[in-house]
Each structure stands twice: as structure tokens, then as C-alpha cells.
Amino acid sequence: MTVLVTGGTGFVAGWTIAQLLSRGYDVRTTTRGRRPAVEGDHEVVRADLTSDDGWASAMSGVKYVLHVASPLGGSGDLIGPARDGTLRVLRHAVDAGVSRVVMTSSCAAATPPPGSTGTFDETLWTDPSLKFDEYRRSKLLAERAAWEFMRDKETSFVTVLPGAVFGPVRSRSNSGSVRVIGRMLDGMPGVPRVGLNIVDVRDVADLHIRAMTSTAAAGERFIAVSEFMWMADVARVLDVPARSLPNFVVRAASLVARDLRPLVPMLGRSYTYSHAKASSVLGWDPRPARTTVLECAASLSQRAS
């Protein structure tokens, strides 16, 4: 029983591959030429979300596809590669007769309007008419396009929507969102008033595999979030300086510091997500956020030493 995991160099993909191997699955993963995040007994094929080359052979003999790969940041267009790359993977999976595709979306595709409070779940879709950053729009439009494409296909489809993914890193090169923890450990002049809906990367991997095999998961979205923490609370857990930066300081700094710009729409947000559906349908039981933060920091410190 072969599982294809796309984007094998990534943070989530690395842990997903490792868990699949530990559970006895045959694993194949795609990369754009870089070494995958996991060394071990699995097949690596070259395929890129921007080209059809390699995808037909990557899908050959595959029962399940976990589509984890996605553009993450930097300059340039994210929406086109995220949406078109997702549709490319889905077309090849359907053509190959894959039984099920589980796609990694994001809570970015279930973002309430600015100023919202309370607890939200998978029934929420980000309003595309609202002004959000390009990453958030790319995740929304990619997932929307995916559901539209898969509507009448025999291949079943599931999406997993993680929050802020932290946890132990397998290497410094595939740390993803863990950079937030790394910056705190390295020393920050202060922390913005930003709330994080935290989830452990190992629990995200586990939820993908549960969604892959459960008959009840077909045609469903699943929020992957453990707990909400303010960045200042994360800093206190890490025992690092936690002086809060006023919102106007962050906004002003973002005019010259590009990496701060995605934080601006998040300033002051205090809404949370419920993982009740993943727990009730799939038996998913995520780790406490504090545990995730501490084990993430420990792994970063170990890698740096």
C-alpha cells in the first residue's frame, strides 16, 4: 500500500513521512531536487507544482496521496502556484485512480472577519472579498478550487486545516513556521500582540494519516489546532523577554521590514478554533500547546549546538 507525500522537504511532510514509515506504509515523496526531510527507506521522485513533468510516474501504483506541498512565502505570486499546483496534483491523482487525496490547507482558509472574537470551526470559509495577505488568499483559493474540482470525482477528498505549526524540527532547513520560536530564542526587542492557534507538527501528521484511512473522513474538512496562546505567553513559557510591542510600532516597522507585514492583519486577534470534529470523528487528541512550544525550543537549541 503506497502513499505519496508531496513536498518531501517540508516541515509537515517530514514528520508525515516518518510516521507513515513507522506504521508500515510504503512511502514515495516528491521534491524539486533538494534532499527530503527524512532519510530512510522510501522512494524520492522529482516533481514540481509548476510543471506536469514527473507527476504521472509519481502517482503510479499509489493508493493514497497526502498533498502537503505549497508555496510558503517570499516575494512574488503565491496564489497561482498554490491553486494551479493543487489542481495539477489532483488531476494526476484522479487519472491514476488514487483512492483518496488528503490536502493540507490552513486555518487561513477559515479566517473570520477582522475584529472577530469567539470560537470557530470548519464550517467557516474566509471571505475572499476582505483584504487579507497573499498567503491567506492563496490557501483559500487553492482549497476552494480543489473542492470544486473534486466534486464529482470517484477519488475521495479531505482537507486538513492547521493553525500555527510548531514542534520538533528535523533540520534547520525545513523549520517552516518554527522560525517564530527561533527568533524569540535568539532575542527579540519585543513581541507583537498577536495570538497564535498552535498545533504540534507531529499531531498534524497524525491527523493527515487518520483522515487518509477513515471512511467517515471522506468529503470533510478538519481543523488542526490544539490551543490559543498570545505571543507574549509563548515568550514567558520559553523564559525569554516578553515586552509587548504596541500595535502602532509594528505597523510602522512593517513599512520597511517586509517580514513583519503578514503580522499586521493579525494584531490583536483573539479568536480561537475548535478541534471537536477531528476528535469526535477521527479520535484525534493533540498535545497541549505548552508542550509543543517547549519541545520545539529544545530541538532548535539542540540543532544549533
PDB file of C-alpha atoms in Angstrom:
ATOM      1  CA  MET A   1       0.000   0.000   0.000  1.00  0.00           C
ATOM      2  CA  THR A   2       1.901   3.046  -1.265  1.00  0.00           C
ATOM      3  CA  VAL A   3       1.319   6.599  -0.038  1.00  0.00           C
ATOM      4  CA  LEU A   4       2.594   9.603  -1.985  1.00  0.00           C
ATOM      5  CA  VAL A   5       3.527  12.640   0.110  1.00  0.00           C
ATOM      6  CA  THR A   6       4.125  15.804  -1.894  1.00  0.00           C
ATOM      7  CA  GLY A   7       6.740  18.351  -0.862  1.00  0.00           C
ATOM      8  CA  GLY A   8       9.042  15.934   0.944  1.00  0.00           C
ATOM      9  CA  THR A   9      11.481  18.661   2.013  1.00  0.00           C
ATOM     10  CA  GLY A  10       8.887  20.385   4.193  1.00  0.00           C
ATOM     11  CA  PHE A  11       8.346  20.528   7.937  1.00  0.00           C
ATOM     12  CA  VAL A  12       4.929  18.830   7.997  1.00  0.00           C
ATOM     13  CA  ALA A  13       5.825  16.431   5.193  1.00  0.00           C
ATOM     14  CA  GLY A  14       8.935  15.247   7.016  1.00  0.00           C
ATOM     15  CA  TRP A  15       7.008  14.195  10.098  1.00  0.00           C
ATOM     16  CA  THR A  16       4.227  12.714   7.983  1.00  0.00           C
ATOM     17  CA  ILE A  17       6.704  10.552   6.081  1.00  0.00           C
ATOM     18  CA  ALA A  18       8.339   9.433   9.321  1.00  0.00           C
ATOM     19  CA  GLN A  19       5.008   8.425  10.854  1.00  0.00           C
ATOM     20  CA  LEU A  20       3.885   6.601   7.715  1.00  0.00           C
ATOM     21  CA  LEU A  21       7.118   4.610   7.662  1.00  0.00           C
ATOM     22  CA  SER A  22       6.779   3.760  11.356  1.00  0.00           C
ATOM     23  CA  ARG A  23       3.263   2.424  10.665  1.00  0.00           C
ATOM     24  CA  GLY A  24       4.436   0.141   7.889  1.00  0.00           C
ATOM     25  CA  TYR A  25       3.387   2.055   4.764  1.00  0.00           C
ATOM     26  CA  ASP A  26       5.406   2.161   1.577  1.00  0.00           C
ATOM     27  CA  VAL A  27       6.158   5.847   1.005  1.00  0.00           C
ATOM     28  CA  ARG A  28       7.042   7.846  -2.063  1.00  0.00           C
ATOM     29  CA  THR A  29       7.673  11.574  -1.885  1.00  0.00           C
ATOM     30  CA  THR A  30       8.175  14.376  -4.371  1.00  0.00           C
ATOM     31  CA  THR A  31      10.805  17.091  -4.201  1.00  0.00           C
ATOM     32  CA  ARG A  32      12.049  19.787  -6.550  1.00  0.00           C
ATOM     33  CA  GLY A  33      15.542  18.335  -6.409  1.00  0.00           C
ATOM     34  CA  ARG A  34      16.510  19.011  -2.803  1.00  0.00           C
ATOM     35  CA  ARG A  35      17.086  16.236  -0.284  1.00  0.00           C
ATOM     36  CA  PRO A  36      13.912  15.177   1.538  1.00  0.00           C
ATOM     37  CA  ALA A  37      13.418  15.975   5.214  1.00  0.00           C
ATOM     38  CA  VAL A  38      13.598  12.299   6.181  1.00  0.00           C
ATOM     39  CA  GLU A  39      16.358   9.853   5.403  1.00  0.00           C
ATOM     40  CA  GLY A  40      15.138   6.293   5.183  1.00  0.00           C
ATOM     41  CA  ASP A  41      13.546   3.508   3.231  1.00  0.00           C
ATOM     42  CA  HIS A  42      11.287   5.472   0.910  1.00  0.00           C
ATOM     43  CA  GLU A  43      11.289   6.473  -2.730  1.00  0.00           C
ATOM     44  CA  VAL A  44      12.046  10.029  -3.826  1.00  0.00           C
ATOM     45  CA  VAL A  45      10.919  11.349  -7.208  1.00  0.00           C
ATOM     46  CA  ARG A  46      11.402  14.752  -8.779  1.00  0.00           C
ATOM     47  CA  ALA A  47       8.236  16.737  -9.474  1.00  0.00           C
ATOM     48  CA  ASP A  48       7.355  20.415  -9.269  1.00  0.00           C
ATOM     49  CA  LEU A  49       3.945  22.016  -8.702  1.00  0.00           C
ATOM     50  CA  THR A  50       4.553  24.303 -11.689  1.00  0.00           C
ATOM     51  CA  SER A  51       5.052  21.510 -14.260  1.00  0.00           C
ATOM     52  CA  ASP A  52       3.384  18.255 -15.299  1.00  0.00           C
ATOM     53  CA  ASP A  53       6.754  16.551 -15.564  1.00  0.00           C
ATOM     54  CA  GLY A  54       7.114  13.605 -13.203  1.00  0.00           C
ATOM     55  CA  TRP A  55       3.623  13.555 -11.745  1.00  0.00           C
ATOM     56  CA  ALA A  56       2.236  10.623 -13.746  1.00  0.00           C
ATOM     57  CA  SER A  57       5.104   8.373 -12.674  1.00  0.00           C
ATOM     58  CA  ALA A  58       4.895   9.692  -9.109  1.00  0.00           C
ATOM     59  CA  MET A  59       1.246   8.565  -8.932  1.00  0.00           C
ATOM     60  CA  SER A  60       1.846   5.106 -10.419  1.00  0.00           C
ATOM     61  CA  GLY A  61       0.658   2.376  -8.051  1.00  0.00           C
ATOM     62  CA  VAL A  62      -0.312   4.862  -5.332  1.00  0.00           C
ATOM     63  CA  LYS A  63      -3.373   4.251  -3.136  1.00  0.00           C
ATOM     64  CA  TYR A  64      -3.330   7.484  -1.126  1.00  0.00           C
ATOM     65  CA  VAL A  65      -1.945  10.971  -1.772  1.00  0.00           C
ATOM     66  CA  LEU A  66      -1.148  13.406   1.018  1.00  0.00           C
ATOM     67  CA  HIS A  67      -0.784  16.736  -0.763  1.00  0.00           C
ATOM     68  CA  VAL A  68       1.298  18.738   1.687  1.00  0.00           C
ATOM     69  CA  ALA A  69       3.415  20.836  -0.701  1.00  0.00           C
ATOM     70  CA  SER A  70       2.565  24.516  -1.119  1.00  0.00           C
ATOM     71  CA  PRO A  71       4.347  27.824  -1.689  1.00  0.00           C
ATOM     72  CA  LEU A  72       5.025  29.375   1.724  1.00  0.00           C
ATOM     73  CA  GLY A  73       6.294  32.898   1.407  1.00  0.00           C
ATOM     74  CA  GLY A  74       8.802  35.302  -0.013  1.00  0.00           C
ATOM     75  CA  SER A  75       8.140  37.706  -2.837  1.00  0.00           C
ATOM     76  CA  GLY A  76       6.147  37.009  -5.967  1.00  0.00           C
ATOM     77  CA  ASP A  77       2.848  35.347  -6.702  1.00  0.00           C
ATOM     78  CA  LEU A  78       1.669  32.704  -4.242  1.00  0.00           C
ATOM     79  CA  ILE A  79      -1.905  32.352  -5.436  1.00  0.00           C
ATOM     80  CA  GLY A  80      -1.180  30.988  -8.907  1.00  0.00           C
ATOM     81  CA  PRO A  81       1.309  28.287  -7.839  1.00  0.00           C
ATOM     82  CA  ALA A  82      -0.811  27.227  -4.848  1.00  0.00           C
ATOM     83  CA  ARG A  83      -4.057  26.914  -6.811  1.00  0.00           C
ATOM     84  CA  ASP A  84      -2.639  25.614 -10.102  1.00  0.00           C
ATOM     85  CA  GLY A  85      -0.209  23.276  -8.363  1.00  0.00           C
ATOM     86  CA  THR A  86      -3.010  21.791  -6.278  1.00  0.00           C
ATOM     87  CA  LEU A  87      -5.179  21.225  -9.356  1.00  0.00           C
ATOM     88  CA  ARG A  88      -2.215  19.618 -11.136  1.00  0.00           C
ATOM     89  CA  VAL A  89      -1.729  17.130  -8.297  1.00  0.00           C
ATOM     90  CA  LEU A  90      -5.455  16.375  -8.138  1.00  0.00           C
ATOM     91  CA  ARG A  91      -5.756  15.799 -11.893  1.00  0.00           C
ATOM     92  CA  HIS A  92      -2.901  13.321 -11.894  1.00  0.00           C
ATOM     93  CA  ALA A  93      -4.248  11.584  -8.780  1.00  0.00           C
ATOM     94  CA  VAL A  94      -7.682  11.162 -10.343  1.00  0.00           C
ATOM     95  CA  ASP A  95      -6.182   9.964 -13.637  1.00  0.00           C
ATOM     96  CA  ALA A  96      -4.129   7.370 -11.742  1.00  0.00           C
ATOM     97  CA  GLY A  97      -7.159   6.058  -9.859  1.00  0.00           C
ATOM     98  CA  VAL A  98      -5.923   7.098  -6.414  1.00  0.00           C
ATOM     99  CA  SER A  99      -8.384   6.105  -3.696  1.00  0.00           C
ATOM    100  CA  ARG A 100      -8.148   9.276  -1.595  1.00  0.00           C
ATOM    101  CA  VAL A 101      -6.338  12.612  -1.534  1.00  0.00           C
ATOM    102  CA  VAL A 102      -5.809  14.476   1.740  1.00  0.00           C
ATOM    103  CA  MET A 103      -4.802  18.088   1.143  1.00  0.00           C
ATOM    104  CA  THR A 104      -3.048  20.346   3.642  1.00  0.00           C
ATOM    105  CA  SER A 105      -4.969  23.587   3.647  1.00  0.00           C
ATOM    106  CA  SER A 106      -4.725  26.092   6.515  1.00  0.00           C
ATOM    107  CA  CYS A 107      -6.786  27.935   9.088  1.00  0.00           C
ATOM    108  CA  ALA A 108      -6.008  30.830   6.753  1.00  0.00           C
ATOM    109  CA  ALA A 109      -8.849  29.424   4.649  1.00  0.00           C
ATOM    110  CA  ALA A 110     -11.193  29.675   7.642  1.00  0.00           C
ATOM    111  CA  THR A 111     -10.378  33.194   8.869  1.00  0.00           C
ATOM    112  CA  PRO A 112     -13.206  35.268  10.382  1.00  0.00           C
ATOM    113  CA  PRO A 113     -13.527  38.976   9.562  1.00  0.00           C
ATOM    114  CA  PRO A 114     -11.155  41.394  11.336  1.00  0.00           C
ATOM    115  CA  GLY A 115     -12.212  42.170  14.893  1.00  0.00           C
ATOM    116  CA  SER A 116     -13.968  38.822  15.383  1.00  0.00           C
ATOM    117  CA  THR A 117     -13.915  37.048  18.720  1.00  0.00           C
ATOM    118  CA  GLY A 118     -15.143  33.645  19.818  1.00  0.00           C
ATOM    119  CA  THR A 119     -14.515  30.100  18.631  1.00  0.00           C
ATOM    120  CA  PHE A 120     -14.784  28.951  15.017  1.00  0.00           C
ATOM    121  CA  ASP A 121     -14.781  25.624  13.223  1.00  0.00           C
ATOM    122  CA  GLU A 122     -14.599  24.045   9.756  1.00  0.00           C
ATOM    123  CA  THR A 123     -17.890  25.486   8.600  1.00  0.00           C
ATOM    124  CA  LEU A 124     -16.237  28.903   8.280  1.00  0.00           C
ATOM    125  CA  TRP A 125     -14.705  29.973   4.968  1.00  0.00           C
ATOM    126  CA  THR A 126     -12.578  33.104   4.658  1.00  0.00           C
ATOM    127  CA  ASP A 127     -14.494  35.844   2.846  1.00  0.00           C
ATOM    128  CA  PRO A 128     -12.492  36.409  -0.379  1.00  0.00           C
ATOM    129  CA  SER A 129     -13.756  39.981  -0.646  1.00  0.00           C
ATOM    130  CA  LEU A 130     -11.950  41.007   2.544  1.00  0.00           C
ATOM    131  CA  LYS A 131      -8.415  42.377   2.394  1.00  0.00           C
ATOM    132  CA  PHE A 132      -6.053  39.658   3.579  1.00  0.00           C
ATOM    133  CA  ASP A 133      -2.396  38.922   2.854  1.00  0.00           C
ATOM    134  CA  GLU A 134      -1.483  36.913  -0.231  1.00  0.00           C
ATOM    135  CA  TYR A 135      -0.611  33.763   1.709  1.00  0.00           C
ATOM    136  CA  ARG A 136      -4.065  33.679   3.306  1.00  0.00           C
ATOM    137  CA  ARG A 137      -5.740  34.258  -0.053  1.00  0.00           C
ATOM    138  CA  SER A 138      -3.594  31.580  -1.708  1.00  0.00           C
ATOM    139  CA  LYS A 139      -4.678  28.943   0.829  1.00  0.00           C
ATOM    140  CA  LEU A 140      -8.331  29.946   0.493  1.00  0.00           C
ATOM    141  CA  LEU A 141      -8.395  29.970  -3.305  1.00  0.00           C
ATOM    142  CA  ALA A 142      -6.398  26.740  -3.584  1.00  0.00           C
ATOM    143  CA  GLU A 143      -8.776  24.889  -1.261  1.00  0.00           C
ATOM    144  CA  ARG A 144     -11.851  26.357  -2.940  1.00  0.00           C
ATOM    145  CA  ALA A 145     -10.568  25.298  -6.351  1.00  0.00           C
ATOM    146  CA  ALA A 146      -9.747  21.836  -5.044  1.00  0.00           C
ATOM    147  CA  TRP A 147     -13.231  21.200  -3.662  1.00  0.00           C
ATOM    148  CA  GLU A 148     -14.791  22.419  -6.909  1.00  0.00           C
ATOM    149  CA  PHE A 149     -12.573  20.140  -8.988  1.00  0.00           C
ATOM    150  CA  MET A 150     -13.142  17.064  -6.798  1.00  0.00           C
ATOM    151  CA  ARG A 151     -16.912  17.486  -6.546  1.00  0.00           C
ATOM    152  CA  ASP A 152     -17.858  14.712  -8.979  1.00  0.00           C
ATOM    153  CA  LYS A 153     -14.731  12.537  -8.887  1.00  0.00           C
ATOM    154  CA  GLU A 154     -14.503   8.916  -7.728  1.00  0.00           C
ATOM    155  CA  THR A 155     -11.348   9.726  -5.782  1.00  0.00           C
ATOM    156  CA  SER A 156     -12.433  10.867  -2.314  1.00  0.00           C
ATOM    157  CA  PHE A 157     -11.116  14.120  -0.921  1.00  0.00           C
ATOM    158  CA  VAL A 158     -10.351  15.514   2.552  1.00  0.00           C
ATOM    159  CA  THR A 159      -8.720  18.738   3.745  1.00  0.00           C
ATOM    160  CA  VAL A 160      -6.777  19.394   6.957  1.00  0.00           C
ATOM    161  CA  LEU A 161      -6.540  22.999   8.203  1.00  0.00           C
ATOM    162  CA  PRO A 162      -3.630  23.517  10.623  1.00  0.00           C
ATOM    163  CA  GLY A 163      -3.041  26.633  12.677  1.00  0.00           C
ATOM    164  CA  ALA A 164       0.467  27.792  13.643  1.00  0.00           C
ATOM    165  CA  VAL A 165       2.538  24.625  13.303  1.00  0.00           C
ATOM    166  CA  PHE A 166       5.330  24.267  15.876  1.00  0.00           C
ATOM    167  CA  GLY A 167       7.143  21.286  17.327  1.00  0.00           C
ATOM    168  CA  PRO A 168      10.489  19.500  16.996  1.00  0.00           C
ATOM    169  CA  VAL A 169      12.410  20.257  13.814  1.00  0.00           C
ATOM    170  CA  ARG A 170      14.116  17.540  11.817  1.00  0.00           C
ATOM    171  CA  SER A 171      16.581  20.042  10.347  1.00  0.00           C
ATOM    172  CA  ARG A 172      17.146  23.802  10.315  1.00  0.00           C
ATOM    173  CA  SER A 173      16.324  23.908   6.601  1.00  0.00           C
ATOM    174  CA  ASN A 174      12.709  22.739   6.887  1.00  0.00           C
ATOM    175  CA  SER A 175      11.537  24.544  10.001  1.00  0.00           C
ATOM    176  CA  GLY A 176       8.627  26.445   8.426  1.00  0.00           C
ATOM    177  CA  SER A 177       6.609  28.438  10.953  1.00  0.00           C
ATOM    178  CA  VAL A 178       9.032  27.405  13.713  1.00  0.00           C
ATOM    179  CA  ARG A 179      11.091  30.465  12.778  1.00  0.00           C
ATOM    180  CA  VAL A 180       8.848  32.407  15.187  1.00  0.00           C
ATOM    181  CA  ILE A 181      10.166  30.339  18.101  1.00  0.00           C
ATOM    182  CA  GLY A 182      13.717  30.626  16.801  1.00  0.00           C
ATOM    183  CA  ARG A 183      13.520  34.415  16.726  1.00  0.00           C
ATOM    184  CA  MET A 184      12.297  34.511  20.311  1.00  0.00           C
ATOM    185  CA  LEU A 185      15.168  32.316  21.439  1.00  0.00           C
ATOM    186  CA  ASP A 186      17.663  34.473  19.550  1.00  0.00           C
ATOM    187  CA  GLY A 187      16.340  37.585  21.253  1.00  0.00           C
ATOM    188  CA  MET A 188      13.654  39.983  20.096  1.00  0.00           C
ATOM    189  CA  PRO A 189      13.255  43.632  21.142  1.00  0.00           C
ATOM    190  CA  GLY A 190       9.654  42.838  21.942  1.00  0.00           C
ATOM    191  CA  VAL A 191       6.732  40.706  20.863  1.00  0.00           C
ATOM    192  CA  PRO A 192       3.692  41.949  18.918  1.00  0.00           C
ATOM    193  CA  ARG A 193       0.221  41.473  20.331  1.00  0.00           C
ATOM    194  CA  VAL A 194      -0.537  38.521  18.095  1.00  0.00           C
ATOM    195  CA  GLY A 195      -2.481  35.428  19.077  1.00  0.00           C
ATOM    196  CA  LEU A 196      -1.461  32.034  17.748  1.00  0.00           C
ATOM    197  CA  ASN A 197      -3.679  28.981  17.344  1.00  0.00           C
ATOM    198  CA  ILE A 198      -0.936  26.430  17.968  1.00  0.00           C
ATOM    199  CA  VAL A 199      -0.685  22.817  16.852  1.00  0.00           C
ATOM    200  CA  ASP A 200       2.152  20.310  17.071  1.00  0.00           C
ATOM    201  CA  VAL A 201       3.639  19.162  13.757  1.00  0.00           C
ATOM    202  CA  ARG A 202       3.505  15.535  14.956  1.00  0.00           C
ATOM    203  CA  ASP A 203      -0.215  15.879  15.618  1.00  0.00           C
ATOM    204  CA  VAL A 204      -0.758  17.446  12.180  1.00  0.00           C
ATOM    205  CA  ALA A 205       0.972  14.431  10.625  1.00  0.00           C
ATOM    206  CA  ASP A 206      -1.152  12.071  12.697  1.00  0.00           C
ATOM    207  CA  LEU A 207      -4.360  13.825  11.644  1.00  0.00           C
ATOM    208  CA  HIS A 208      -3.416  13.505   7.969  1.00  0.00           C
ATOM    209  CA  ILE A 209      -2.981   9.755   8.357  1.00  0.00           C
ATOM    210  CA  ARG A 210      -6.240   9.389  10.291  1.00  0.00           C
ATOM    211  CA  ALA A 211      -8.040  11.383   7.581  1.00  0.00           C
ATOM    212  CA  MET A 212      -6.406   9.203   4.935  1.00  0.00           C
ATOM    213  CA  THR A 213      -7.815   5.925   6.229  1.00  0.00           C
ATOM    214  CA  SER A 214     -11.135   6.768   7.918  1.00  0.00           C
ATOM    215  CA  THR A 215     -14.253   6.145   5.844  1.00  0.00           C
ATOM    216  CA  ALA A 216     -16.023   8.847   7.885  1.00  0.00           C
ATOM    217  CA  ALA A 217     -13.473  11.456   6.773  1.00  0.00           C
ATOM    218  CA  ALA A 218     -14.423  11.415   3.088  1.00  0.00           C
ATOM    219  CA  GLY A 219     -15.612  14.806   1.860  1.00  0.00           C
ATOM    220  CA  GLU A 220     -14.798  16.605   5.118  1.00  0.00           C
ATOM    221  CA  ARG A 221     -12.650  19.490   6.379  1.00  0.00           C
ATOM    222  CA  PHE A 222     -10.816  19.124   9.698  1.00  0.00           C
ATOM    223  CA  ILE A 223      -9.388  21.932  11.819  1.00  0.00           C
ATOM    224  CA  ALA A 224      -5.969  21.025  13.268  1.00  0.00           C
ATOM    225  CA  VAL A 225      -5.450  23.276  16.290  1.00  0.00           C
ATOM    226  CA  SER A 226      -4.646  22.499  19.904  1.00  0.00           C
ATOM    227  CA  GLU A 227      -4.761  25.753  21.905  1.00  0.00           C
ATOM    228  CA  PHE A 228      -4.601  29.535  21.601  1.00  0.00           C
ATOM    229  CA  MET A 229      -1.637  31.452  23.057  1.00  0.00           C
ATOM    230  CA  TRP A 230      -0.591  35.081  22.816  1.00  0.00           C
ATOM    231  CA  MET A 231       2.983  35.512  21.589  1.00  0.00           C
ATOM    232  CA  ALA A 232       3.810  37.129  24.937  1.00  0.00           C
ATOM    233  CA  ASP A 233       2.622  33.945  26.685  1.00  0.00           C
ATOM    234  CA  VAL A 234       4.792  31.854  24.371  1.00  0.00           C
ATOM    235  CA  ALA A 235       7.775  34.042  25.318  1.00  0.00           C
ATOM    236  CA  ARG A 236       7.046  33.522  29.008  1.00  0.00           C
ATOM    237  CA  VAL A 237       6.883  29.741  28.528  1.00  0.00           C
ATOM    238  CA  LEU A 238      10.280  29.970  26.853  1.00  0.00           C
ATOM    239  CA  ASP A 239      11.555  32.201  29.677  1.00  0.00           C
ATOM    240  CA  VAL A 240      12.699  34.912  27.276  1.00  0.00           C
ATOM    241  CA  PRO A 241      11.987  38.677  27.440  1.00  0.00           C
ATOM    242  CA  ALA A 242       8.319  39.329  26.717  1.00  0.00           C
ATOM    243  CA  ARG A 243       7.982  43.099  26.449  1.00  0.00           C
ATOM    244  CA  SER A 244       4.924  43.791  24.317  1.00  0.00           C
ATOM    245  CA  LEU A 245       5.283  45.975  21.240  1.00  0.00           C
ATOM    246  CA  PRO A 246       2.433  48.451  20.696  1.00  0.00           C
ATOM    247  CA  ASN A 247       0.463  47.823  17.524  1.00  0.00           C
ATOM    248  CA  PHE A 248       1.436  51.183  16.037  1.00  0.00           C
ATOM    249  CA  VAL A 249       5.126  50.266  16.368  1.00  0.00           C
ATOM    250  CA  VAL A 250       4.622  47.009  14.473  1.00  0.00           C
ATOM    251  CA  ARG A 251       2.621  48.786  11.761  1.00  0.00           C
ATOM    252  CA  ALA A 252       5.289  51.443  11.342  1.00  0.00           C
ATOM    253  CA  ALA A 253       8.112  48.905  11.281  1.00  0.00           C
ATOM    254  CA  SER A 254       6.287  46.816   8.672  1.00  0.00           C
ATOM    255  CA  LEU A 255       6.642  49.659   6.185  1.00  0.00           C
ATOM    256  CA  VAL A 256      10.361  48.902   5.941  1.00  0.00           C
ATOM    257  CA  ALA A 257      10.580  45.316   7.294  1.00  0.00           C
ATOM    258  CA  ARG A 258       8.838  43.059   4.781  1.00  0.00           C
ATOM    259  CA  ASP A 259       8.767  40.024   7.103  1.00  0.00           C
ATOM    260  CA  LEU A 260       6.584  41.949   9.577  1.00  0.00           C
ATOM    261  CA  ARG A 261       3.843  42.708   7.058  1.00  0.00           C
ATOM    262  CA  PRO A 262       1.958  39.387   7.461  1.00  0.00           C
ATOM    263  CA  LEU A 263       1.667  40.159  11.191  1.00  0.00           C
ATOM    264  CA  VAL A 264      -0.203  43.425  10.715  1.00  0.00           C
ATOM    265  CA  PRO A 265      -3.643  41.874   9.952  1.00  0.00           C
ATOM    266  CA  MET A 266      -3.137  39.560  12.949  1.00  0.00           C
ATOM    267  CA  LEU A 267      -2.550  42.278  15.535  1.00  0.00           C
ATOM    268  CA  GLY A 268      -4.913  41.937  18.468  1.00  0.00           C
ATOM    269  CA  ARG A 269      -6.777  38.966  17.082  1.00  0.00           C
ATOM    270  CA  SER A 270      -8.137  36.750  19.841  1.00  0.00           C
ATOM    271  CA  TYR A 271     -10.402  34.238  18.145  1.00  0.00           C
ATOM    272  CA  THR A 272      -9.872  30.514  18.602  1.00  0.00           C
ATOM    273  CA  TYR A 273     -10.711  27.319  16.759  1.00  0.00           C
ATOM    274  CA  SER A 274     -12.391  24.118  17.872  1.00  0.00           C
ATOM    275  CA  HIS A 275     -10.899  20.727  17.018  1.00  0.00           C
ATOM    276  CA  ALA A 276     -14.023  18.936  18.260  1.00  0.00           C
ATOM    277  CA  LYS A 277     -14.796  17.472  14.841  1.00  0.00           C
ATOM    278  CA  ALA A 278     -11.347  15.911  14.409  1.00  0.00           C
ATOM    279  CA  SER A 279     -11.596  14.499  17.924  1.00  0.00           C
ATOM    280  CA  SER A 280     -15.106  13.082  17.591  1.00  0.00           C
ATOM    281  CA  VAL A 281     -14.843  11.745  14.040  1.00  0.00           C
ATOM    282  CA  LEU A 282     -11.191  10.653  13.964  1.00  0.00           C
ATOM    283  CA  GLY A 283     -10.237  10.241  17.630  1.00  0.00           C
ATOM    284  CA  TRP A 284      -7.573  12.946  17.326  1.00  0.00           C
ATOM    285  CA  ASP A 285      -6.039  14.104  20.627  1.00  0.00           C
ATOM    286  CA  PRO A 286      -3.466  16.898  20.178  1.00  0.00           C
ATOM    287  CA  ARG A 287      -0.717  17.754  22.648  1.00  0.00           C
ATOM    288  CA  PRO A 288      -1.010  20.815  24.902  1.00  0.00           C
ATOM    289  CA  ALA A 289       0.432  23.942  23.272  1.00  0.00           C
ATOM    290  CA  ARG A 290       2.903  24.455  26.128  1.00  0.00           C
ATOM    291  CA  THR A 291       4.430  21.026  25.489  1.00  0.00           C
ATOM    292  CA  THR A 292       4.728  21.784  21.793  1.00  0.00           C
ATOM    293  CA  VAL A 293       6.440  25.125  22.404  1.00  0.00           C
ATOM    294  CA  LEU A 294       8.970  23.723  24.881  1.00  0.00           C
ATOM    295  CA  GLU A 295       9.848  20.702  22.732  1.00  0.00           C
ATOM    296  CA  CYS A 296      10.152  22.941  19.692  1.00  0.00           C
ATOM    297  CA  ALA A 297      12.594  25.200  21.535  1.00  0.00           C
ATOM    298  CA  ALA A 298      14.591  22.245  22.818  1.00  0.00           C
ATOM    299  CA  SER A 299      15.003  20.829  19.315  1.00  0.00           C
ATOM    300  CA  LEU A 300      16.095  24.208  17.924  1.00  0.00           C
ATOM    301  CA  SER A 301      18.670  24.573  20.698  1.00  0.00           C
ATOM    302  CA  GLN A 302      19.954  21.076  20.043  1.00  0.00           C
ATOM    303  CA  ARG A 303      20.291  21.752  16.303  1.00  0.00           C
ATOM    304  CA  ALA A 304      22.174  24.968  16.989  1.00  0.00           C
ATOM    305  CA  SER A 305      24.686  23.321  19.323  1.00  0.00           C
TER     306      SER A 305
END
